[in-house]
Short mmCIF file of C-alpha atoms in Angstrom, two decimals:
data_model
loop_
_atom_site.label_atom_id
_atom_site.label_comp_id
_atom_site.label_asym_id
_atom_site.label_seq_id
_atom_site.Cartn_x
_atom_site.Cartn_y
_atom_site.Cartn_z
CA UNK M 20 7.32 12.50 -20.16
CA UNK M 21 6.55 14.81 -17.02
CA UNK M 22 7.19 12.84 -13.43
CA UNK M 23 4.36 11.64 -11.73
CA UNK M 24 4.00 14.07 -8.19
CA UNK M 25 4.15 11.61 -5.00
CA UNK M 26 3.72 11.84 -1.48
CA UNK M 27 7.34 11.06 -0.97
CA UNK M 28 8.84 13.60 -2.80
CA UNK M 29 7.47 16.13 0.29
CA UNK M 30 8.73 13.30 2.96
CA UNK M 31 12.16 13.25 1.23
CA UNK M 32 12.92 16.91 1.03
CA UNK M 33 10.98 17.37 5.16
CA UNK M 34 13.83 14.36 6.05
CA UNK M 35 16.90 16.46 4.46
CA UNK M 36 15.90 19.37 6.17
CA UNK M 37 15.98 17.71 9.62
CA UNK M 38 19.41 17.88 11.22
CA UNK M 39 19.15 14.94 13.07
CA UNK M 40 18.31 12.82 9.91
CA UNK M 41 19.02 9.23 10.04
CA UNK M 42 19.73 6.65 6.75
CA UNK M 43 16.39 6.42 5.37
CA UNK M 44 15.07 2.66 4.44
CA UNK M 45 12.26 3.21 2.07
CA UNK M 46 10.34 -0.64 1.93
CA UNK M 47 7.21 -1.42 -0.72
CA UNK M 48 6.17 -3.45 -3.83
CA UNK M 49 7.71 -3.69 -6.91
CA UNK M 50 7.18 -0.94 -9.53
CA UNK M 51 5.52 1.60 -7.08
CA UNK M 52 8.54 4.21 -8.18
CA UNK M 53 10.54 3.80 -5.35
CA UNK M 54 13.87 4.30 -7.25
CA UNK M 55 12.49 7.05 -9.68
CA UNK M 56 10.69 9.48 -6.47
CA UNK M 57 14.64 8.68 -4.87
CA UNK M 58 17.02 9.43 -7.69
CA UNK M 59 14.63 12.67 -9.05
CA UNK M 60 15.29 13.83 -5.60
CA UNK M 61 18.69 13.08 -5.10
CA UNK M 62 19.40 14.66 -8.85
CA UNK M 63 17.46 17.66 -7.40
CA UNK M 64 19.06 18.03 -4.34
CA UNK M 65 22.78 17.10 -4.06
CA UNK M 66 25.69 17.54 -5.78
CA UNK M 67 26.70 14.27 -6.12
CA UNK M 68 24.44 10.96 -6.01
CA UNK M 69 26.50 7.66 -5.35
CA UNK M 70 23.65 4.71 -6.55
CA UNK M 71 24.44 1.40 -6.42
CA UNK M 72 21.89 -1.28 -7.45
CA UNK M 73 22.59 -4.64 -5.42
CA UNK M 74 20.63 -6.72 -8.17
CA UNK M 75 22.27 -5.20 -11.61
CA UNK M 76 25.84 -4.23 -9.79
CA UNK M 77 27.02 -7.47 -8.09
CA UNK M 78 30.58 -5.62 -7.95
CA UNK M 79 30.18 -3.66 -4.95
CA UNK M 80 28.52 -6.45 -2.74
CA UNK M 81 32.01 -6.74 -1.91
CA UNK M 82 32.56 -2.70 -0.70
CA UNK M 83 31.87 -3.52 2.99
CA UNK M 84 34.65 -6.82 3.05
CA UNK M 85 37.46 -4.50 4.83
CA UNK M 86 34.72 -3.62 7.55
CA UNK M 87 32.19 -1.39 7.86
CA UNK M 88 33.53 2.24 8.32
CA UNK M 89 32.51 4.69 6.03
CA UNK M 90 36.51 5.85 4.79
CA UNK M 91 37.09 2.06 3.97
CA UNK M 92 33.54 1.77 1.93
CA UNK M 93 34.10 4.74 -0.23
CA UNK M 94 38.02 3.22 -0.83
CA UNK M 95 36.85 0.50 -2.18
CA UNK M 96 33.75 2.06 -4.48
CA UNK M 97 36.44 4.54 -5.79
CA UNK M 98 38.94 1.42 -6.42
CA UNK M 99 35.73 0.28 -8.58
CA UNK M 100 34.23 3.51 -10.17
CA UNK M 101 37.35 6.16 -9.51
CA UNK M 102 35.35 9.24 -10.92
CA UNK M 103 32.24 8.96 -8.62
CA UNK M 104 32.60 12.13 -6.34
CA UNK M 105 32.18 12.01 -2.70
CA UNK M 106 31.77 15.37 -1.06
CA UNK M 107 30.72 15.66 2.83
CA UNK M 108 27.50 16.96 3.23
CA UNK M 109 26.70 17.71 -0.43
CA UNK M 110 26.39 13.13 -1.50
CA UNK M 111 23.56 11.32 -1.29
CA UNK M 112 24.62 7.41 -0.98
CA UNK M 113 21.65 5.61 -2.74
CA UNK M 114 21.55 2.31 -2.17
CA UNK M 115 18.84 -0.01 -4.46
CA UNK M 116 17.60 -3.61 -4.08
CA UNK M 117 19.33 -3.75 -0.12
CA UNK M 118 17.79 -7.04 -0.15
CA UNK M 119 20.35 -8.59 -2.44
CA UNK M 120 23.20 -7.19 0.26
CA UNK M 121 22.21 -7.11 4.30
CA UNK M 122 26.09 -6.27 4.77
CA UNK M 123 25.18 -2.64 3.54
CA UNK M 124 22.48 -2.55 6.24
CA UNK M 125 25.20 -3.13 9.16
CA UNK M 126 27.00 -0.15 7.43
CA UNK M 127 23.87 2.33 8.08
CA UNK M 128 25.29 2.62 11.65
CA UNK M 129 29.01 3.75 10.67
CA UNK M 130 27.19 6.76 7.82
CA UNK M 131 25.08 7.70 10.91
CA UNK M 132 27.33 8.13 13.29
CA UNK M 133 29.83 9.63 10.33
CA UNK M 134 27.55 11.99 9.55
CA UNK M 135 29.12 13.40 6.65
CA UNK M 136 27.08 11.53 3.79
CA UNK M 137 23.22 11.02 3.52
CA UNK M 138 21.74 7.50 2.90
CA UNK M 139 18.91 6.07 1.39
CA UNK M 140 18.05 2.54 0.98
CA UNK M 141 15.60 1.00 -1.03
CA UNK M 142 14.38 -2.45 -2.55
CA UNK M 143 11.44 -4.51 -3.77
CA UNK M 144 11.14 -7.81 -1.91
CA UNK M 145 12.69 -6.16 1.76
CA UNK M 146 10.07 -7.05 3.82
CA UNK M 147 10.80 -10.81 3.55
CA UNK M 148 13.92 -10.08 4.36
CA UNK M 149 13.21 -7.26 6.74
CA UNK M 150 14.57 -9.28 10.23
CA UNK M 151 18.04 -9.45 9.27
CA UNK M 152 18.13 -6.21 7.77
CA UNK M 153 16.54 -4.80 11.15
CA UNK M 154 18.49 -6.12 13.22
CA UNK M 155 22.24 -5.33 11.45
CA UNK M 156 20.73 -1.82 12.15
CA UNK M 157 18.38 -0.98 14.87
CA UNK M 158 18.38 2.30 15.62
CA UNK M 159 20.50 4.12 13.20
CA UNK M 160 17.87 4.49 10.72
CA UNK M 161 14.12 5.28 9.61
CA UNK M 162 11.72 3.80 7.50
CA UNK M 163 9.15 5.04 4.97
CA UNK M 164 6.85 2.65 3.14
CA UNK M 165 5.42 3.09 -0.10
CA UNK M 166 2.50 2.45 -1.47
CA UNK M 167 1.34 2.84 -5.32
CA UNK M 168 -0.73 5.83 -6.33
CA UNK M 169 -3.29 6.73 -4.01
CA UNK M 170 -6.60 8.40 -4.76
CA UNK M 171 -5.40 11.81 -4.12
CA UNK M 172 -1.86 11.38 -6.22
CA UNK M 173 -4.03 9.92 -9.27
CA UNK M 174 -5.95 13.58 -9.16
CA UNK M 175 -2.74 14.93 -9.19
CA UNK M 176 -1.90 13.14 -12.22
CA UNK M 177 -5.14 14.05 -13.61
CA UNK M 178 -4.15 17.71 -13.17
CA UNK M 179 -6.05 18.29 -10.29
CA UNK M 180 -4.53 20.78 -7.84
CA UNK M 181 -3.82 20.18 -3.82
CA UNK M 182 -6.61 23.27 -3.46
CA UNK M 183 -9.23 21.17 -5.12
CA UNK M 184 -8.25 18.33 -3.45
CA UNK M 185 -8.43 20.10 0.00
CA UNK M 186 -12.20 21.06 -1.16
CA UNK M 187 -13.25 17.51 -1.19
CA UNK M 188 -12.31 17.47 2.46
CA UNK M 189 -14.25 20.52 3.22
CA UNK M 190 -17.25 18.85 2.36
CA UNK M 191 -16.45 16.14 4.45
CA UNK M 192 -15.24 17.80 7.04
CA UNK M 193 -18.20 20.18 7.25
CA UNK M 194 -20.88 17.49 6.26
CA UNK M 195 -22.23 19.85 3.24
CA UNK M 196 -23.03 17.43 0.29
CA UNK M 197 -21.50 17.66 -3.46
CA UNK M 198 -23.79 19.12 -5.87
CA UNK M 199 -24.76 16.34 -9.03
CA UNK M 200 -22.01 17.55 -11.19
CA UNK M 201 -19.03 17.18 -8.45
CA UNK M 202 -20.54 13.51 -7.50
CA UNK M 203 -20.35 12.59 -11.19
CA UNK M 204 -17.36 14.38 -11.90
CA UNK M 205 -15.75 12.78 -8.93
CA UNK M 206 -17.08 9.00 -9.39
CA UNK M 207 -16.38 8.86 -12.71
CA UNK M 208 -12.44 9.97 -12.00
CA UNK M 209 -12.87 7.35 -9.33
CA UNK M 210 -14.05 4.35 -11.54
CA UNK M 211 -11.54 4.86 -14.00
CA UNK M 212 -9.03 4.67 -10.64
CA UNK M 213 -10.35 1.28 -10.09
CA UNK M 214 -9.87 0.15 -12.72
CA UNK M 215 -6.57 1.39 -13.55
CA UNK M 216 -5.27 1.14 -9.76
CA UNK M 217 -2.15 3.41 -8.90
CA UNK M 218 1.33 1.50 -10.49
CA UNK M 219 2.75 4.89 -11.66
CA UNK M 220 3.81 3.12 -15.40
CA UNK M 221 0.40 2.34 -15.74
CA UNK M 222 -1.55 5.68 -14.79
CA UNK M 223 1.34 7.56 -17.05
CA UNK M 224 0.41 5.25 -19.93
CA UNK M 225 -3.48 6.31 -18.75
CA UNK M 226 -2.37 10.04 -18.15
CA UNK M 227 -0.35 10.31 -21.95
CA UNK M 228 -2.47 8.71 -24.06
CA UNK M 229 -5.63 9.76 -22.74
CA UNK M 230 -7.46 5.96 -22.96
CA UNK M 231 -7.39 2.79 -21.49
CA UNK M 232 -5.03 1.53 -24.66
CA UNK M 233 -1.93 -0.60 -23.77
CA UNK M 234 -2.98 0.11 -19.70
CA UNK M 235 -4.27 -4.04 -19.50
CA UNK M 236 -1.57 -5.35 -21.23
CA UNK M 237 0.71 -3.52 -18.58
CA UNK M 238 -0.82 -4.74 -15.70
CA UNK M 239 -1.00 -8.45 -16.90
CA UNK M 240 2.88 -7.91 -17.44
CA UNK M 241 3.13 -7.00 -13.77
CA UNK M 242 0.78 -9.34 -12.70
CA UNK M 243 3.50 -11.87 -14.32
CA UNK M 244 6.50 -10.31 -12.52
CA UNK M 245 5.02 -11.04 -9.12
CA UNK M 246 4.92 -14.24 -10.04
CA UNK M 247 8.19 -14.39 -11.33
CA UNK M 248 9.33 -12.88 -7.96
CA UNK M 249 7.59 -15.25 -6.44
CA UNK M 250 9.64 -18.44 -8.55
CA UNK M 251 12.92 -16.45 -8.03
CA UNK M 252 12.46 -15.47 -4.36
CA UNK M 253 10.68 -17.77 -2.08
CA UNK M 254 12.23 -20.57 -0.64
CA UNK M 255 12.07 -23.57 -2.83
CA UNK M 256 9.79 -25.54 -0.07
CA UNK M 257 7.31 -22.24 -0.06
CA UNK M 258 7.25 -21.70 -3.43
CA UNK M 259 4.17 -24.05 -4.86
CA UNK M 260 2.61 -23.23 -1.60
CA UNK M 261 2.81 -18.98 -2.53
CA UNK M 262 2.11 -19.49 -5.76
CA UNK M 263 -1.28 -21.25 -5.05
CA UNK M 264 -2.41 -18.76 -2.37
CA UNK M 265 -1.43 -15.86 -4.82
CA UNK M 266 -3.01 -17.05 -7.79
CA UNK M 267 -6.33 -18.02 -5.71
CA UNK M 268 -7.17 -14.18 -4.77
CA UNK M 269 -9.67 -13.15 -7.00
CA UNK M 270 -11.07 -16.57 -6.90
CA UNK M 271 -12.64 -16.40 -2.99
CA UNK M 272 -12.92 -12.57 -3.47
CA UNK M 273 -15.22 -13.53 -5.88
CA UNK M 274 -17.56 -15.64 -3.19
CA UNK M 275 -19.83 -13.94 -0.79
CA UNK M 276 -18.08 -13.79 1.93
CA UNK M 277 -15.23 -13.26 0.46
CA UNK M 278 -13.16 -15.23 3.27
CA UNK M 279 -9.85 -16.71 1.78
CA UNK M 280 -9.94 -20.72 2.39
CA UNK M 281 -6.81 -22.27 2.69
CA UNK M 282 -8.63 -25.69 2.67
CA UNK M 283 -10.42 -25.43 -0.56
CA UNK M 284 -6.67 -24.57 -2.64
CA UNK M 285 -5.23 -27.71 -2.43
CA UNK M 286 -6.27 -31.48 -1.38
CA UNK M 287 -5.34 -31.69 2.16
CA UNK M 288 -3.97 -27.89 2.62
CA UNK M 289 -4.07 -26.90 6.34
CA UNK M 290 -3.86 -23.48 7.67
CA UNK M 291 -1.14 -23.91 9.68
CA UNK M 292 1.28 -24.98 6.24
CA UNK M 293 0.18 -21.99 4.56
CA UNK M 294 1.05 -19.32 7.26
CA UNK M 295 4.22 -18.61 6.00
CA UNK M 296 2.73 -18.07 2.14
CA UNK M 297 0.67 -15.51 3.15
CA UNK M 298 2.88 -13.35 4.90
CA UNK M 299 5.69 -13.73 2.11
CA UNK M 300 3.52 -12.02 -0.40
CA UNK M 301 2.33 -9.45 2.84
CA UNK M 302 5.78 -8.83 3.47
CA UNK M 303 6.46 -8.13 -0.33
CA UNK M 304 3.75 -5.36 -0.52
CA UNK M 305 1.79 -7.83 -2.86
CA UNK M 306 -1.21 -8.12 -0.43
CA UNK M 307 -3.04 -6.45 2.14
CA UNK M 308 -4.52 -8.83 4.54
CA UNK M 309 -7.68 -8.43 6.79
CA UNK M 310 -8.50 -10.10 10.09
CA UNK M 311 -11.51 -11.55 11.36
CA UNK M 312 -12.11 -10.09 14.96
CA UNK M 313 -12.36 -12.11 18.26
CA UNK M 314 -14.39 -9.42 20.09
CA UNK M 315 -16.05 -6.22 18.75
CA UNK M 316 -13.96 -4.43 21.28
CA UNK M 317 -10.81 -2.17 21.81
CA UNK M 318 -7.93 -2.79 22.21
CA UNK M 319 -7.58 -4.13 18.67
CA UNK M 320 -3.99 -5.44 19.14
CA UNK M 321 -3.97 -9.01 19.26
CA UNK M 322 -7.88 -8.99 19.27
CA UNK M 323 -8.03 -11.41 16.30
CA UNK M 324 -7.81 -14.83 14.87
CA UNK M 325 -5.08 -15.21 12.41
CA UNK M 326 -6.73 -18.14 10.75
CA UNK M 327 -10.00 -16.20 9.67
CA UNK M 328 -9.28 -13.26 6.99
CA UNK M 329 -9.91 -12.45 3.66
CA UNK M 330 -6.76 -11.17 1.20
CA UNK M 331 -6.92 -8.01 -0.85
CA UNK M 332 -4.52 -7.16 -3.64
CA UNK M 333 -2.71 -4.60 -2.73
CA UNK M 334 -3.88 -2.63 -5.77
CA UNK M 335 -7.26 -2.83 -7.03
CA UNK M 336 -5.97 -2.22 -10.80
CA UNK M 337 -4.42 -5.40 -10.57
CA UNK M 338 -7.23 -7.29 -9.16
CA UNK M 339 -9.53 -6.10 -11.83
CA UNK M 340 -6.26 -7.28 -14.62
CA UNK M 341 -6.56 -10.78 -12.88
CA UNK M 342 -10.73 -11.60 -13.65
CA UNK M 343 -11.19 -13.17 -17.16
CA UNK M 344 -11.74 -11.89 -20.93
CA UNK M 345 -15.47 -11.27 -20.15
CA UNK M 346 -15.45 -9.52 -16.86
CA UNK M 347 -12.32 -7.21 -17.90
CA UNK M 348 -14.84 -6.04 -20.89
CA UNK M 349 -17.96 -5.76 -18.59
CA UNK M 350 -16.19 -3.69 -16.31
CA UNK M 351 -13.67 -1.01 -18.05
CA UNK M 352 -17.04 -0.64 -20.76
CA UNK M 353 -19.90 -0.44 -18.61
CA UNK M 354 -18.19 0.33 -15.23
CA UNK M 355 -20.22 -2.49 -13.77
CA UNK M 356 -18.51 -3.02 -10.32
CA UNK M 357 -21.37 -3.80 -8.32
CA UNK M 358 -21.32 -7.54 -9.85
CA UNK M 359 -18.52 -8.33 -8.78
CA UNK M 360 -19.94 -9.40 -5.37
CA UNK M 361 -18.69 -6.20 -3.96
CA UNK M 362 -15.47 -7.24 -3.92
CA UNK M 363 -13.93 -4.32 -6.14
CA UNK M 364 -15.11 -1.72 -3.75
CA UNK M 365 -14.44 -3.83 -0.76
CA UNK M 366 -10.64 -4.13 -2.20
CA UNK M 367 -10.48 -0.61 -2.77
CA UNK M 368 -11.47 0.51 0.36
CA UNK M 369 -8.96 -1.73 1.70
CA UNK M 370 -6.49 -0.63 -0.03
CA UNK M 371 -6.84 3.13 0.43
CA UNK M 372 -7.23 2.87 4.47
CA UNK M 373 -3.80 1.02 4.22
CA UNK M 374 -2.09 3.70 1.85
CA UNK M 375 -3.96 6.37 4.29
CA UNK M 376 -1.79 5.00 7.49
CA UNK M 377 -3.90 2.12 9.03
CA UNK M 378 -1.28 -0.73 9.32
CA UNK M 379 -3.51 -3.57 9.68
CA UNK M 380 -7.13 -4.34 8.56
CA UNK M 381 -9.79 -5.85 10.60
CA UNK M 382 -13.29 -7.40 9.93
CA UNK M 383 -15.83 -8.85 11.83
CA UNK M 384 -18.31 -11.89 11.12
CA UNK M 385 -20.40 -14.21 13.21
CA UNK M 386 -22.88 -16.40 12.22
CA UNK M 387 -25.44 -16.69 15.40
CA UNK M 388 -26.63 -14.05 16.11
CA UNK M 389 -25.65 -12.58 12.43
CA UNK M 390 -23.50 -10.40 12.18
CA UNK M 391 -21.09 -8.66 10.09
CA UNK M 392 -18.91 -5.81 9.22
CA UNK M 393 -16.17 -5.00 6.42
CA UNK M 394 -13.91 -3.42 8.25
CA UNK M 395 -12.94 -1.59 11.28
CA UNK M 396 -10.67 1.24 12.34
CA UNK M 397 -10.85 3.40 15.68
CA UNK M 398 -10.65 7.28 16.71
CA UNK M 399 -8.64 8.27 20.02
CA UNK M 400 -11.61 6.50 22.62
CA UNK M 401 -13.97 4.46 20.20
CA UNK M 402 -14.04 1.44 17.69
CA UNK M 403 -16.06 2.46 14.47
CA UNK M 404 -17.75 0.29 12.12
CA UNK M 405 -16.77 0.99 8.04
CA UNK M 406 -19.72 -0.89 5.66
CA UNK M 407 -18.56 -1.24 2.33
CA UNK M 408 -21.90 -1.07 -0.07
CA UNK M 409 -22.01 -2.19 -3.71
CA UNK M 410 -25.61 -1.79 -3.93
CA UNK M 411 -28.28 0.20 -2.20
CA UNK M 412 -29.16 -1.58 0.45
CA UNK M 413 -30.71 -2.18 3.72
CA UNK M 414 -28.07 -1.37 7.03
CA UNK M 415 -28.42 -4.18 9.80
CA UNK M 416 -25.30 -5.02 11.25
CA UNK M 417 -24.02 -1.40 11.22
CA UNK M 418 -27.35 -0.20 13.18
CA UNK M 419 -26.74 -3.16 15.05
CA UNK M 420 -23.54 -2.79 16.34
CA UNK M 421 -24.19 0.99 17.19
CA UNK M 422 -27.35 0.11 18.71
CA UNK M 423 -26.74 -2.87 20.52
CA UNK M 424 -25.83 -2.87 24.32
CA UNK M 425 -23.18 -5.58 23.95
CA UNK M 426 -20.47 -3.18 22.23
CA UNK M 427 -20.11 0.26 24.24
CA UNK M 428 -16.55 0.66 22.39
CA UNK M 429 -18.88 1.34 19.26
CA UNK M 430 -20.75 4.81 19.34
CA UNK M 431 -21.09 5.60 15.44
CA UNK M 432 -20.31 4.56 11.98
CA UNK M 433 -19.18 5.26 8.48
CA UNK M 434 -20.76 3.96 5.26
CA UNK M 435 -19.21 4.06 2.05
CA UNK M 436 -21.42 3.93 -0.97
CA UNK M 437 -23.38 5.32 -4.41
CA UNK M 438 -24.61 7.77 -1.72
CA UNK M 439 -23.75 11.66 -0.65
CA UNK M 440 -22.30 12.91 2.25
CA UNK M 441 -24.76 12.67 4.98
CA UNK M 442 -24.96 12.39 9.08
CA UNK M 443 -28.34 10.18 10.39
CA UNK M 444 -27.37 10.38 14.23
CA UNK M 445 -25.62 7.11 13.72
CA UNK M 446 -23.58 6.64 10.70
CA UNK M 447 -21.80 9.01 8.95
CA UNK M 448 -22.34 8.53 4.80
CA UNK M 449 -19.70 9.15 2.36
CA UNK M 450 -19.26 7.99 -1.48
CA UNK M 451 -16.16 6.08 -1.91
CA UNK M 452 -13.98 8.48 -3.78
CA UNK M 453 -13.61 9.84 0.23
CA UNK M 454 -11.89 6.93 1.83
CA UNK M 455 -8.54 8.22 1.35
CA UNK M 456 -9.83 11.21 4.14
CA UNK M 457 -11.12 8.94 6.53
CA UNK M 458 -8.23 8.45 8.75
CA UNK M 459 -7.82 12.26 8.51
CA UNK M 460 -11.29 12.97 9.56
CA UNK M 461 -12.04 10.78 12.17
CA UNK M 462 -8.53 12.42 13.71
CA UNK M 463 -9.71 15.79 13.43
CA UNK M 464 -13.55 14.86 14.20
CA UNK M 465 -12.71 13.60 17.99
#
């Protein structure tokens, strides 16, 4: 079975070829192909890969107990695997599931400073664990998070090549629309993306077989694991409290405003008890959170209420696995998104400004006068309005906000949609299979 081609796999070999390379931590979900992308590269590249797996190898949680040196860890993995090789400059120490072992993240200071030995870290849940792990080694190492598939890795997968790829983003660069046979090409690719989403086991199932066969069953199965993780991972007063909040998702997504209501999940739930629920599973890559805005203003740092937001899964695929028997068969047969309150495109876009670099996602909504936006991201001096459309509709709030005299930090928009690429003099249009360019365009647009 050929390897799926990632993102990281050009980040890997750029950080080998810097000099000054520090041990690499590389944080995200489970089942994104963290550990595959690492050990293909460290098969590819070094002479001799040392990986240890914290979970499955409870052995050498004891390698650091003489200290933290590098000499006295590879003594005592050699008094515990003798024929594993370690030769300066030519090993790559691979260390999986550093979660399960913070002692090995004090030891990322010692390999740095050695120099002799390149390190990579990795692990599923790391994020909820990610203050202790930081602070055994500030400093002495970089991070890299990963994401599943995005939209432009799928096309690899679909055989596309980084040419045609680039081509899309001539026409949005350059404003020139797709003819009718790109569009449908394109939006057909991008529905079965959907509803597939990006776990690399999944789109090779998708990719081999050529069908949707076997793909659901998958996704449930993951679906399961989180919540297994979830059982096995949280701490035993968080873990009914998770639990509900995860399993709840689709449920508000499903409403029209699609804000997540800690109140209606459980008799007598209050925000506050829940805070620490929602950022376990945002800390485990399992969600992507949005924030209602204060102010439709810059900065956007701290401009926000953390009791107002909607939650996104952090891949759409998975969302779509989640809905019941009859919406699964309305959607993968007749591609019907649109129904789904416009939550499957709004969770898509979501999720591909997040895998395209913007850290946190931010919405805006206000009753009197109304008002209200699905998301926002900003270019070098201005904050820009992104409306998510399921239908064909009518514009307000984004002509609105561009309009209106009460937010100068807004000078233009972007509307994603069933629509071409077009430019009206206040909102740039784009169909949604573009959403992975965005962040690049509105860079190289100001």
């Amino acid at each position: 079975m050929e390897l799926l081609k990632r993102k990281i796999d050009k980040y890997l070999l750029d950080w080998k070829s810097n000099p000054n390379r520090k041990p690499l931590i590389v944080k995200g979900a489970r089942q994104v192909g963290k550990t595959v992308s690492i050990r293909t590269f460290g098969k590819a590249n070094y002479e001799s890969v040392i990986e240890i797996n914290f979970v499955l190898q409870k052995k050498f949680r004891g390698i650091f107990d003489n200290g933290y040196e590098v000499e006295s860890i590879i003594k005592n993995i050699s008094l515990l695997e003798p024929s594993w090789r370690f030769i300066p400059h030519k090993t790559l120490f691979f260390f999986d599931e550093l979660q399960k072992c913070p002692d090995c993240a004090t030891s990322l200071k010692s390999f740095c400073e050695d120099g002799r030995y390149d390190v990579i870290c990795s692990g599923s849940l790391m994020g909820i664990y990610y203050e202790e792990i930081e602070s055994n080694s500030v400093g002495f190492k970089e991070d890299f998070e990963m994401h599943s598939l995005d939209f432009e890795e799928f096309l690899w997968a679909k055989g596309y090549s980084p040419e045609q790829v680039e081509d899309l983003y001539r026409h949005m660069a350059s404003l020139l629309p797709f003819t009718q046979l790109e569009m449908d090409t394109m939006t057909d690719i991008f529905r079965d993306y959907m509803s597939l989403g990006g776990m690399p086991e999944v789109v090779k199932i998708y990719i081999d077989n050529g069908h949707f066969g076997e793909t659901l069953k998958l996704q449930r199965q993951l679906l399961k694991d989180y919540e297994e993780d979830i059982t096995k991972y949280a701490k035993e007063s968080d873990k009914a409290k998770v639990l509900a909040v995860y399993s709840h998702i689709s449920t508000f997504l499903a409403k029209e405003n699609k804000k997540y209501r800690i109140t209606k999940i459980a008799k007598g739930a209050r925000n506050r008890e829940y805070v620490g629920a929602v950022e376990w599973l945002k800390e485990a890559g399992v969600i992507n959170v949005c924030y209602c805005l204060n102010n439709v203003e810059l900065p956007l740092k701290g401009n926000y209420d953390v009791d107002n937001y909607k939650i996104y899964y952090h891949d759409t695929g998975l969302l779509i696995a989640s809905l019941d028997e009859e919406a699964q068969e309305d959607l993968r047969a007749n591609k019907n998104f649109g129904t789904y309150k416009g939550a499957i495109y709004e969770n898509v876009v979501g999720e591909m400004l997040r895998k395209s670099g913007y850290e946190q996602l931010y919405f805006y909504k206000h009753d009197n006068p109304a008002l209200e936006m699905d998301f926002f991201v900003r270019d070098a001096n201005s904050l820009i309005p992104v409306e998510v459309k399921a239908k064909d509709g009518a514009t307000v709030s984004l002509n609105n906000l561009i309009k209106g005299d009460s937010f100068p930090d807004v000078k233009y928009g972007v509307k994603f949609g069933h629509k071409n690429i077009g430019w009206n003099g206040l909102f740039y249009t784009f169909p949604y299979f573009l959403a992975f360019m965005l962040k690049r365009f509105l860079k190289e647009r100001s």
